[in-house]
């Protein structure tokens, strides 16, 4: 019989509403691992126990837990009753890996009623292991560490532990609208908000031209990968070409990118309200491109009454790219595609557009009507 112990991350810092966070994490584990149907999942103090159960596919479960926000680390464990004899006998029969030369025992005892303290357990079980294997103890650089957690509800024995994603479980922080381009940054930005417990829905603007199917395919694949973290996601595909054609007649080429971005927020705002989301998420990072100078970002963000969160704002591209690889979006993001925002831009775009100018251009044509038309022709997909 095997169990898994899951240690959650920041939930430990919550006091009164801790059960709220823990229950969400348990729900997410159940959803992520259909194989656990009928298996007991218990909330213990500071950790979650999955099992014990026969025939748990640890490999497959690990693959899912690795991708679940809110988990600090997890481990396959042997669960024992709180009893010294049970501990001794489990250590006697414990299957051990080959080729080990140095080991140590590391005990954590939260159950103060146990007759031995953690130092005494280390010594006693260390001696027993030594007699059984002949391996020397090495406290500084052991090749194997036997962990013993003595809790109120049981003793847990394990060797390795695997790090999780950390953060908070998806579902504890409310909903956001992710503005998803086909690039590297915006999927990573959405992921960062999952890790803060948010759910997102996705809005993508397109001016499908000749590679219509490829672009669509690419964005849908990105959302499929991202949906794994929150189980399912809604994707709005919004046509942008009508608006763009109208915009380019009034906005000079140097300022078009900022104008496009403002219009995206205006189109998406009623979607945010309908979905009861609390703000937008973008992949902006200060200074990355001309439209992402502080001056231009404030002109862009002031197109909406809602907060715009940009979790990559102070990040460098390399860190973002590494994270994109880790979460599985990078290979899709680098596929070539026709970005709607590259439509009729200047080679040297304006880095400091003013809000007054932006607004004066927008008054020159029936912007609201165009926005509404775009929204009404959006295609809505449920992914995952
Ligand atoms: P990435 O494309 O991933 O963001 P980037 O550096 O290319 O990185 P821009 O193209 O300048 O960024 O866009 C900045 C942000 O604007 C994106 O991160 C995204 O949130 C939003 N955005 C840009 N294009 C679109 C689009 N076609 N649909 C929805 N949102 C978009
Ligand atoms: Mg982009």
Coordinates of C-alpha atoms and ligand atoms in Angstrom, one line a residue:
X1 CA 0.0 0.0 0.0
X2 CA 1.4 3.4 -1.0
X3 CA 0.4 6.9 -0.1
X4 CA 1.5 10.3 -1.4
X5 CA 2.1 13.2 0.8
X6 CA 1.5 16.6 -0.7
X7 CA 3.0 19.6 1.0
X8 CA 1.3 22.8 0.0
X9 CA 3.1 26.0 -0.5
X10 CA 1.9 29.4 0.7
X11 CA -1.3 28.1 2.2
X12 CA 0.7 27.6 5.3
X13 CA 0.8 31.4 5.8
X14 CA -3.0 31.6 6.0
X15 CA -4.7 31.3 9.3
X16 CA -8.5 31.4 9.5
X17 CA -9.2 30.8 5.9
X18 CA -6.7 28.0 5.6
X19 CA -9.3 25.3 5.1
X20 CA -10.7 27.3 2.1
X21 CA -7.3 27.0 0.4
X22 CA -6.7 23.4 1.4
X23 CA -10.1 22.3 0.2
X24 CA -9.5 24.0 -3.2
X25 CA -6.2 22.2 -3.5
X26 CA -7.8 18.8 -2.7
X27 CA -10.5 19.5 -5.3
X28 CA -7.8 20.4 -7.9
X29 CA -5.9 17.2 -7.1
X30 CA -9.1 15.2 -7.6
X31 CA -9.8 16.9 -10.9
X32 CA -6.2 16.6 -12.1
X33 CA -6.1 12.9 -11.3
X34 CA -9.2 11.0 -12.3
X35 CA -7.3 7.8 -11.3
X36 CA -7.8 8.8 -7.7
X37 CA -11.6 8.1 -7.8
X38 CA -12.5 6.2 -4.7
X39 CA -9.1 6.9 -3.1
X40 CA -9.1 8.8 0.2
X41 CA -7.6 12.3 0.2
X42 CA -7.2 13.6 3.8
X43 CA -6.2 17.1 4.9
X44 CA -3.7 16.7 7.7
X45 CA -2.1 19.6 9.5
X46 CA 0.3 21.2 7.0
X47 CA -0.1 18.5 4.4
X48 CA -2.4 16.4 2.4
X49 CA -2.4 12.6 2.3
X50 CA -3.4 10.7 -0.8
X51 CA -4.2 7.1 -0.1
X52 CA -3.1 4.6 1.2
X53 CA -4.2 2.6 -1.8
X54 CA -3.2 -0.4 -3.8
X55 CA -1.8 0.0 -7.3
X56 CA -1.4 3.8 -7.4
X57 CA 0.5 4.7 -10.5
X58 CA 2.9 7.0 -8.8
X59 CA 4.6 8.0 -12.1
X60 CA 1.4 9.1 -13.7
X61 CA 0.2 10.9 -10.6
X62 CA 3.5 12.7 -10.2
X63 CA 3.2 14.0 -13.8
X64 CA 0.0 15.7 -12.9
X65 CA 1.0 17.0 -9.4
X66 CA 4.1 18.6 -10.9
X67 CA 1.7 20.8 -12.9
X68 CA -0.6 21.8 -10.1
X69 CA -0.2 25.3 -8.7
X70 CA -0.2 25.4 -4.9
X71 CA 2.1 22.4 -4.2
X72 CA 5.5 23.0 -2.6
X73 CA 6.6 19.4 -2.9
X74 CA 5.2 15.9 -2.9
X75 CA 6.5 12.5 -2.2
X76 CA 5.6 8.8 -2.3
X77 CA 5.5 7.7 1.3
X78 CA 4.9 4.7 3.5
X79 CA 2.3 5.6 6.1
X80 CA 2.5 4.0 9.5
X81 CA 0.6 4.3 12.8
X82 CA 2.2 6.5 15.4
X83 CA 4.1 3.7 17.1
X84 CA 7.8 3.1 17.6
X85 CA 7.6 -0.6 17.0
X86 CA 5.8 0.0 13.7
X87 CA 8.5 2.4 12.7
X88 CA 11.3 -0.1 13.6
X89 CA 9.6 -2.9 11.7
X90 CA 9.0 -0.7 8.6
X91 CA 12.6 0.3 8.5
X92 CA 13.6 -3.4 8.8
X93 CA 11.6 -4.2 5.7
X94 CA 12.0 -1.0 3.7
X95 CA 13.1 -1.7 0.1
X96 CA 16.4 0.1 -0.4
X97 CA 18.0 1.4 -3.6
X98 CA 21.3 -0.2 -4.8
X99 CA 24.7 1.4 -4.9
X100 CA 24.4 3.7 -1.9
X101 CA 27.5 4.4 0.2
X102 CA 26.5 7.2 2.6
X103 CA 23.2 8.0 4.1
X104 CA 21.4 9.9 6.9
X105 CA 18.1 9.9 8.7
X106 CA 16.2 13.2 9.0
X107 CA 13.3 13.3 11.3
X108 CA 10.6 16.0 11.8
X109 CA 8.4 15.5 14.8
X110 CA 5.3 17.6 15.1
X111 CA 3.7 15.1 17.4
X112 CA 5.3 15.9 20.8
X113 CA 3.6 12.9 22.5
X114 CA 5.9 10.5 20.7
X115 CA 8.3 8.9 23.2
X116 CA 11.5 9.8 21.3
X117 CA 12.4 13.3 20.0
X118 CA 13.8 13.9 16.6
X119 CA 17.4 13.6 17.5
X120 CA 16.8 10.3 19.3
X121 CA 14.8 9.0 16.3
X122 CA 17.7 9.9 14.0
X123 CA 20.2 8.1 16.2
X124 CA 18.0 5.0 16.8
X125 CA 16.9 4.5 13.2
X126 CA 20.3 5.5 11.9
X127 CA 21.9 2.7 14.0
X128 CA 19.2 0.2 12.8
X129 CA 19.9 1.2 9.1
X130 CA 23.6 0.8 9.6
X131 CA 23.3 -2.6 11.1
X132 CA 21.1 -3.7 8.3
X133 CA 23.2 -2.2 5.4
X134 CA 26.7 -1.5 6.7
X135 CA 26.4 2.0 5.1
X136 CA 28.2 4.8 7.0
X137 CA 26.3 7.9 8.1
X138 CA 27.2 11.1 6.4
X139 CA 25.3 14.1 7.6
X140 CA 26.8 16.6 5.2
X141 CA 26.6 14.9 1.8
X142 CA 24.5 11.7 2.1
X143 CA 23.7 9.8 -1.1
X144 CA 20.4 8.8 0.5
X145 CA 18.2 10.6 3.1
X146 CA 15.6 8.7 4.9
X147 CA 12.9 11.2 6.0
X148 CA 10.7 10.4 8.9
X149 CA 7.8 12.7 9.6
X150 CA 6.1 12.0 13.0
X151 CA 2.7 13.7 13.0
X152 CA -0.5 13.4 15.0
X153 CA -2.1 11.3 12.3
X154 CA 0.7 9.0 11.4
X155 CA 4.4 8.4 10.7
X156 CA 5.5 9.0 7.1
X157 CA 8.6 7.4 5.7
X158 CA 10.1 8.5 2.4
X159 CA 13.3 9.1 0.5
X160 CA 13.0 11.6 -2.3
X161 CA 10.7 14.5 -2.6
X162 CA 9.8 16.3 -5.8
X163 CA 9.3 20.1 -6.0
X164 CA 6.0 21.4 -7.2
X165 CA 5.1 24.7 -8.9
X166 CA 4.5 26.5 -5.6
X167 CA 2.1 29.4 -5.2
X168 CA -1.6 29.1 -4.6
X169 CA -4.2 26.6 -5.9
X170 CA -6.1 27.7 -9.0
X171 CA -9.6 28.9 -8.0
X172 CA -8.9 30.8 -4.8
X173 CA -8.3 34.2 -6.3
X174 CA -11.1 35.0 -8.8
X175 CA -11.0 35.4 -12.6
X176 CA -9.1 37.5 -15.1
X177 CA -9.2 38.1 -18.8
X178 CA -5.9 37.1 -20.5
X179 CA -5.1 39.0 -23.7
X180 CA -3.3 36.2 -25.6
X181 CA -1.2 36.9 -28.6
X182 CA 0.6 34.1 -30.4
X183 CA 3.9 35.1 -28.8
X184 CA 6.1 33.8 -26.0
X185 CA 5.1 36.3 -23.3
X186 CA 1.4 36.4 -22.9
X187 CA 1.0 32.6 -22.2
X188 CA 3.6 32.9 -19.5
X189 CA 1.8 35.9 -18.0
X190 CA -1.4 33.9 -17.8
X191 CA 0.5 31.0 -16.2
X192 CA 1.9 33.3 -13.6
X193 CA -1.6 34.4 -12.6
X194 CA -2.7 30.7 -12.3
X195 CA 0.1 30.4 -9.8
X196 CA -1.5 33.2 -7.8
X197 CA -4.7 31.2 -7.7
X198 CA -6.5 33.0 -10.5
X199 CA -8.5 31.5 -13.4
X200 CA -8.4 33.2 -16.7
X201 CA -10.4 33.3 -19.9
X202 CA -8.6 34.1 -23.1
X203 CA -9.2 36.7 -25.7
X204 CA -7.3 36.7 -29.0
X205 CA -7.6 39.2 -31.8
X206 CA -6.9 38.1 -35.3
X207 CA -7.0 39.5 -38.8
X208 CA -7.0 36.1 -40.4
X209 CA -5.6 36.4 -43.8
X210 CA -4.0 33.7 -45.8
X211 CA -2.7 31.6 -42.9
X212 CA -6.1 31.7 -41.1
X213 CA -6.1 28.1 -40.2
X214 CA -2.5 28.1 -38.9
X215 CA -3.0 31.1 -36.6
X216 CA -6.2 29.7 -35.2
X217 CA -4.6 26.3 -34.7
X218 CA -1.7 27.9 -32.9
X219 CA -3.8 29.9 -30.5
X220 CA -6.0 27.0 -29.7
X221 CA -3.0 24.8 -29.0
X222 CA -1.6 27.4 -26.6
X223 CA -4.9 27.5 -24.8
X224 CA -5.0 23.7 -24.7
X225 CA -1.6 23.7 -22.9
X226 CA -2.6 26.5 -20.5
X227 CA -6.0 24.9 -19.8
X228 CA -4.2 22.0 -18.2
X229 CA -3.4 24.2 -15.2
X230 CA -7.0 25.3 -14.6
X231 CA -8.7 22.3 -16.3
X232 CA -10.8 24.1 -18.8
X233 CA -10.7 27.5 -20.5
X234 CA -12.9 29.7 -22.6
X235 CA -11.3 31.3 -25.7
X236 CA -12.8 34.3 -27.5
X237 CA -11.4 34.7 -31.0
X238 CA -12.2 38.2 -32.0
X239 CA -11.9 39.5 -35.7
X240 CA -9.8 42.6 -35.8
X241 CA -9.4 43.4 -39.5
X242 CA -12.5 45.7 -39.9
X243 CA -11.3 47.8 -37.0
X244 CA -7.8 47.9 -38.2
X245 CA -8.7 49.0 -41.6
X246 CA -10.7 51.9 -40.1
X247 CA -7.9 52.8 -37.6
X248 CA -5.2 53.0 -40.2
X249 CA -7.2 55.7 -42.0
X250 CA -7.0 58.0 -39.0
X251 CA -4.0 57.0 -36.9
X252 CA -0.5 57.7 -38.2
X253 CA 1.8 54.6 -38.7
X254 CA 4.1 55.6 -35.7
X255 CA 1.2 55.4 -33.3
X256 CA -0.8 52.4 -34.6
X257 CA 0.5 49.8 -32.3
X258 CA -0.6 51.8 -29.2
X259 CA -4.0 52.4 -30.9
X260 CA -4.5 48.7 -31.6
X261 CA -3.7 47.8 -28.0
X262 CA -6.1 50.5 -26.7
X263 CA -8.9 49.2 -28.9
X264 CA -8.3 45.6 -27.8
X265 CA -9.0 46.6 -24.2
X266 CA -12.1 48.5 -25.3
X267 CA -13.4 45.5 -27.1
X268 CA -12.6 43.1 -24.3
X269 CA -14.1 45.3 -21.5
X270 CA -17.7 44.1 -21.9
X271 CA -16.4 40.5 -22.1
X272 CA -14.7 41.0 -18.8
X273 CA -17.9 42.4 -17.3
X274 CA -20.0 39.6 -18.7
X275 CA -17.6 37.0 -17.3
X276 CA -17.4 38.7 -13.9
X277 CA -13.6 39.0 -14.2
X278 CA -11.6 41.4 -12.1
X279 CA -9.0 42.7 -14.5
X280 CA -6.8 42.0 -17.6
X281 CA -3.5 40.1 -17.9
X282 CA -1.0 41.0 -20.6
X283 CA 2.5 39.9 -21.4
X284 CA 4.0 43.4 -21.3
X285 CA 7.5 44.0 -20.0
X286 CA 8.9 47.5 -19.6
X287 CA 10.9 48.6 -22.6
X288 CA 10.7 45.3 -24.6
X289 CA 9.2 47.1 -27.6
X290 CA 8.2 50.7 -28.4
X291 CA 4.7 50.1 -27.3
X292 CA 5.9 49.0 -23.9
X293 CA 7.6 52.1 -22.7
X294 CA 6.2 53.4 -19.5
X295 CA 4.7 56.3 -21.4
X296 CA 2.9 54.2 -23.9
X297 CA 1.8 51.6 -21.4
X298 CA 0.0 54.2 -19.4
X299 CA -1.7 55.4 -22.6
X300 CA -2.7 51.9 -23.4
X301 CA -3.9 50.9 -19.9
X302 CA -6.0 54.0 -19.6
X303 CA -8.3 52.7 -22.3
X304 CA -10.0 50.7 -19.7
X305 CA -11.5 51.3 -16.3
X306 CA -10.3 47.9 -15.1
X307 CA -6.9 47.0 -13.7
X308 CA -4.4 45.6 -16.2
X309 CA -2.0 43.2 -14.6
X310 CA 1.3 42.5 -16.3
X311 CA 3.2 39.9 -14.3
X312 CA 6.2 40.0 -16.6
X313 CA 6.5 43.8 -16.3
X314 CA 9.9 43.6 -14.6
X315 CA 11.1 40.3 -16.1
X316 CA 13.8 39.8 -18.6
X317 CA 13.1 37.9 -21.8
X318 CA 15.4 35.0 -20.9
X319 CA 13.6 34.2 -17.7
X320 CA 10.3 34.4 -19.5
X321 CA 11.6 32.1 -22.2
X322 CA 12.8 29.6 -19.6
X323 CA 9.4 29.6 -17.9
X324 CA 7.7 29.2 -21.3
X325 CA 9.8 26.0 -21.9
X326 CA 8.9 24.7 -18.4
X327 CA 5.2 25.2 -18.9
X328 CA 5.1 23.7 -22.4
X329 CA 4.1 26.8 -24.4
X330 CA 7.5 27.7 -25.9
X331 CA 7.5 25.3 -28.9
X332 CA 4.1 26.4 -29.9
X333 CA 4.9 30.1 -29.4
X334 CA 7.8 30.1 -31.7
X335 CA 5.9 28.6 -34.7
X336 CA 5.7 31.3 -37.3
X337 CA 2.4 33.2 -37.6
X338 CA 1.0 36.4 -38.9
X339 CA 0.5 38.6 -35.9
X340 CA -2.5 41.0 -36.3
X341 CA -0.5 43.8 -34.7
X342 CA 2.1 43.9 -37.4
X343 CA -0.5 45.4 -39.8
X344 CA 0.8 48.6 -41.4
X345 CA 3.2 49.8 -38.7
X346 CA 5.9 52.3 -39.0
X347 CA 9.5 51.1 -38.9
X348 CA 10.3 53.6 -36.1
X349 CA 7.2 53.7 -33.9
X350 CA 6.5 56.5 -31.4
X351 CA 7.7 55.7 -27.9
X352 CA 5.9 58.5 -26.2
X353 CA 2.4 58.9 -27.4
X354 CA 0.0 61.1 -25.5
X355 CA -3.4 60.2 -24.1
X356 CA -4.9 63.4 -25.6
X357 CA -3.6 62.5 -29.1
X358 CA -4.8 58.9 -28.7
X359 CA -8.3 60.0 -27.7
X360 CA -8.5 62.6 -30.4
X361 CA -7.8 60.1 -33.1
X362 CA -10.3 57.7 -31.6
X363 CA -13.0 60.4 -31.8
X364 CA -12.5 60.6 -35.6
X365 CA -14.5 57.5 -36.4
X366 CA -17.4 55.5 -34.8
X367 CA -15.1 53.4 -32.6
X368 CA -17.9 52.0 -30.4
X369 CA -19.8 50.7 -33.3
X370 CA -16.7 48.9 -34.7
X371 CA -15.9 47.5 -31.2
X372 CA -19.4 46.2 -30.8
X373 CA -19.3 44.6 -34.3
X374 CA -16.0 42.9 -33.5
X375 CA -17.3 41.6 -30.2
X376 CA -20.5 40.3 -31.8
X377 CA -18.6 38.3 -34.4
X378 CA -16.3 36.7 -31.9
X379 CA -16.1 32.9 -31.9
X380 CA -16.2 31.4 -28.4
X381 CA -14.5 28.0 -27.8
X382 CA -14.4 25.9 -24.7
X383 CA -11.0 24.2 -24.5
X384 CA -10.0 21.3 -22.3
Ligands
LIG1 P1 3.8 38.3 -26.7 O1 3.4 38.3 -28.1 O2 3.7 37.0 -26.1 O3 3.2 39.0 -25.8 P2 5.3 40.5 -27.4 O4 6.5 41.0 -26.8 O5 5.3 40.2 -28.8 O6 5.0 39.2 -26.6 P3 3.3 42.5 -28.0 O7 3.0 41.8 -29.3 O8 3.8 43.8 -28.1 O9 4.2 41.6 -27.1 O10 2.0 42.5 -27.2 C1 2.0 42.9 -25.9 C2 0.8 42.3 -25.2 O11 -0.4 42.7 -25.8 C3 0.7 40.8 -25.3 O12 1.5 40.2 -24.3 C4 -0.7 40.5 -25.2 O13 -1.1 40.5 -23.8 C5 -1.4 41.6 -25.9 N1 -1.6 41.3 -27.3 C6 -0.8 41.5 -28.3 N2 -1.4 41.1 -29.5 C7 -2.5 40.5 -29.1 C8 -3.6 39.8 -29.9 N3 -3.5 39.6 -31.2 N4 -4.6 39.3 -29.2 C9 -4.7 39.5 -27.8 N5 -3.8 40.1 -27.1 C10 -2.7 40.6 -27.7
LIG2 MG1 3.3 39.5 -29.6

